[in-house]
């Protein structure tokens, strides 16, 4: 479904992705782990079109996407919950969610919103408040919920568990797992490598702009190099 | 070639002065050159646009003198720019004819500076003379806070008592103001007012005139020579402008001037030429530039040389030169060379100018 | 009390002019955080183009329509040719671009048209309407009505429409706006087009009262800016109230205190309001958690 | 050679100031030069306030006005030497900035902009309206600084424009030196820190209110001295010096050249001062071209002329 | 006398009691963690203690001095330092300068002396620079010293904030989710760093959702929910408290932290 070939990207003149090959099949959950600064966020930004690609290609559902402008990618089915949450701080929680479904005006929008509120009841409580006033974790929930409002075929999640209480971390992973049943493909970047690998089908390990290891989630969990570098004791 | 320089407010807040002035100079230079120049030499006109900014005007004066090496300068559309560049022409010994109004330009007399428009003080005197004739003794004033308005207000306050006139209301408005009804309401409410005088130029007086009629004030309204142009009537509207009086020059009444008036010929010639070339009505301000240029050309011809010193002396000796504004006779202690007689009291009737008396 | 009434009417008329300019600022500001200093030039273009189209023989409504459309075109071009290519530049740089644009527009206008002051007739005559001992020109009603209409339109746009929200979202977080599928480039084009239209409309409405010339833009932009800040930048309600208030303060000061210092009084009030309410009267306090 | 380091910047400036006159065909260029230096000085103050501390003022011309009119009025009313008047003006500007800055610096962004704008307009209005004292809108004459006379007595004959070129050049160098000192000093760092994040700056112990005020006062003094120099050089001054347009011009110069760097901002002052002189060849089209140039610079060199060019050059080297 | 004592602290936002009557103590060298569900009021509590929000009720005492509502820069003088959940970086300064700025109180002198570059100013700047380099090394960012701070990845920025907070030589350090955005191994490094700092006598007040980290290093844990303190005690006790499990840990995580 998502096919990334020899992808390169740079900030100014400094190249930070040096040729990434990665693929995600339809309905799969694929996770990317890696140390701080490995380039995971940059990779996702390339996929959602907010970061220029300087080499290689991205294709999605058989179409080349490499240079499609960012705002058109959601229409093609690619949604992202970005690093740093990037919510609309001056708009209300509800407006944030409504904008998540910016492309749609049908009745399903309300239904989706109701579902989002069900998933994160706090958001319902605070629906009319400025999203900027939310706590860190609440903002994270909003970012995830907003991405789901876009009815993605493929969801890109950048550290969705960050800042969430343990009880919610478990819930988020459940939600992600549940997306499979809805036929949503997920590319999951996570620091909580253990959690991520537990629900993923496959995984990639990134180091300084390159994919160094890849394989099925089971293999990776068992891989001593990964235990050593990412799972800790 | 004879190089003549000018720095005028072709743009900016005084562009309606500088624009016709610059156009006039351009036209006249072409004319003179087409007729063979002065003493066989062509005139080269170097024009700069100072946007009414005194600092720029000064810089352009230096540029004209030091870099372009002109022999004389016409310019300073406004008093501020004129005063700013005067030290420069003085130091360099370059004759300079200003087109600005304030009396402070030629009083005290500086050796190299001359000017063509009537002073603001003369305008006050002319207006007060007319008021006196009509038996008016208590007036209200509403003045623009720009250079011209503020300076004329001061002069008027100074000379009012000479004519037995009491200024019992004194209001003002800013250069960009769009509504003067509050000030006029106050004037209207002041007891005993018999007439209102509005020193200022630009859109202000037109708005004052319109507000005046909106408020239904039916006292005589006097404007200054700062708005002496057809444009003013158009802006104020025929109805509102009806009956407004102001001291103006022959230029405005070119068509109704008696044929034997000494200015008739020159005024009509300028008016026709200008309006043909630029397809816009002449204004008094262009007339100031016209006169300045004529004075300068006459002086150069007379001096028979383009030495600045000689030109200056020749200007000072100008006598009986008929211009659009009046007849100029300069002397060592009079660098304006006009008297009140050159001012004509005009009144607006049916959207046109008529001569009072 | 006919004086008070006269001051009030005069203040409201002038205030409505300020409000119209301030309302024009709102959209571009809401889309990009940029105060468009060329907004005054849109007003000027609205007036000047109408003057010349009318002078060329077009009926007034047609002339006004031509002026508004042309100005919209200029606004969109400004966005496409200058703001878009500078995407990602710091806000100050964008502001300087708008200042440059205002100089450019003024410079071109003085060449294309002229440097004289102009006016065209009031829409419905000049006969003063008596009102509780004071008088008011019919055109004032047009101006006030125009300001109210634009206000209502903008208010509905920003609170009731998804597009309005998309505009707000674009300024708040451009990256996120793209991620939810908002074509931020188009939002900017729309904003500049709308702002230009409002500006030009203001020009058409006010010229019979304030007169126009190629350089009236700066003065209007300045007052509109002050009015918008007084009310709280970005909020249509703020623009309307700020504008009207500014006009009334000026008129009252000119009437009761000193006409020389009426602008000063206006700024003193603005300063006083901002000390008490640093976001203006209706400005949203932005909540940024740390 | 690292661009922007203190000593290189000063060296570059000094060399330009010294060498340029060898290419001047007439003394008119000295005048333009000194205007650049005068504007450069004011803009250096803007660098401290806006470039370092991130606070935008749209009213700094007000301080230039105070400095200028101090030189015009103090010799008349207090009988002091014009040179001393410059210092009085600077102190007065500093004091006023101190008083005004306290309340208005609590405001942020455009709100600070409009408040400072109000201040500038108040000063300009006072200068315009109190005509009995200030001479009103038509301006007022300024006493001679007397240095030329002094030099003549000592046997040196210099042209006014050349003398002012040297004087203002020296003042600019001093100003630049001060601003550069500040940049890498604890105060400068704290200013730049509060620009980045006020909350974080406060938690590391920066007294934000006080620091902003210091930057405001310093930049006001820079503007004041620049206004004084203008008045003393022109021997005549009008309220325009305190006007809104002059305030905007200062900010524009700084941003155009690169508000974060002293050299950049001075470069901006040079460009915007010379541009109108150069553009006279376009006659009518002058303003259209000026606006266009400003836009093009900001579109293609968005961080300001100098920093953007430096970046380009650096990029090419790599 | 405790180093930090919080009594009955409370604040409201539009009627919502974000923090309500919360009190606890922190001793020198102690690591106290504040945990609780999202929106429980942890960050708000930090904001009140560090002078960013003005509490509506209650008292904060630092080394015996009442510092309720005191400005952050004054608190910094008293030795209180913090990091932020929502990063507050000096974006356009270099990484090293970010840390040097942390030494503000130590290096800052007189403006005039700075303006004229008097020798004193220059000397202070030099010594501080050396110290900042040491701190950067301590958080593993020495290689990035010259880079513009805005160009660092999220995790790196988190560590930069810690270095900057340490620059103050604080008596008490407030860390708001220092390990967010770090993987398990990186978290362990931070863990060690915190322990080390505490060992030197600095009191640590920590907010963190990584239960492994919290359980491993805390001496004492305060649990908030809906702005109120619902439990308090050592890690053992707290992690077994059913209210805490229900509101915050969830069963899975509770088990996980058992094994930590
Ligand atoms: N805006 C930027 N400008 C310059 N360099 C950047 C920028 N953003 C990121 N980088 C650099 O790109 C590299 C990859 O960063 P990225 O944010 O993609 O890492 P990451 O894997 O997401 O790390 P983390 O786990 O800390 O979020 C890092 O070396 C970082 O310093
Ligand atoms: N400035 C504010 N405006 C409005 N509400 C606020 C504000 N600050 C905090 N709140 C509310 O107070 C509550 C507590 O927020 P706080 O950020 O302290 O939570 P937290 O415990 O730090 O959560 P997290 O673990 O998600 O970071 C939340 O419901 C939040 O919405
Ligand atoms: C009407 C004119 C005499 C005005 C004059 N040019 C001035 O500004 O001083
Ligand atoms: Mg990342
Ligand atoms: Mg928090």
mmCIF file of C-alpha atoms and ligand atoms in Angstrom, chain A residues 40-42 83 158-159 189 191, chain E residues 153-155, ligand 4:
data_model
loop_
_atom_site.group_PDB
_atom_site.id
_atom_site.type_symbol
_atom_site.label_atom_id
_atom_site.label_comp_id
_atom_site.label_asym_id
_atom_site.label_seq_id
_atom_site.Cartn_x
_atom_site.Cartn_y
_atom_site.Cartn_z
ATOM 1 C CA UNK A 40 11.716 9.107 12.343
ATOM 2 C CA UNK A 41 9.794 12.345 12.521
ATOM 3 C CA UNK A 42 11.417 13.581 9.373
ATOM 4 C CA UNK A 83 5.094 15.138 16.714
ATOM 5 C CA UNK A 158 4.342 10.023 15.623
ATOM 6 C CA UNK A 159 4.849 8.878 19.187
ATOM 7 C CA UNK A 189 6.675 5.698 15.254
ATOM 8 C CA UNK A 191 9.712 5.290 21.696
ATOM 9 C CA UNK E 153 15.164 16.412 17.460
ATOM 10 C CA UNK E 154 12.505 16.291 20.148
ATOM 11 C CA UNK E 155 14.325 13.967 22.465
HETATM 12 MG MG1 LIG F 4 10.601 12.697 16.496
#
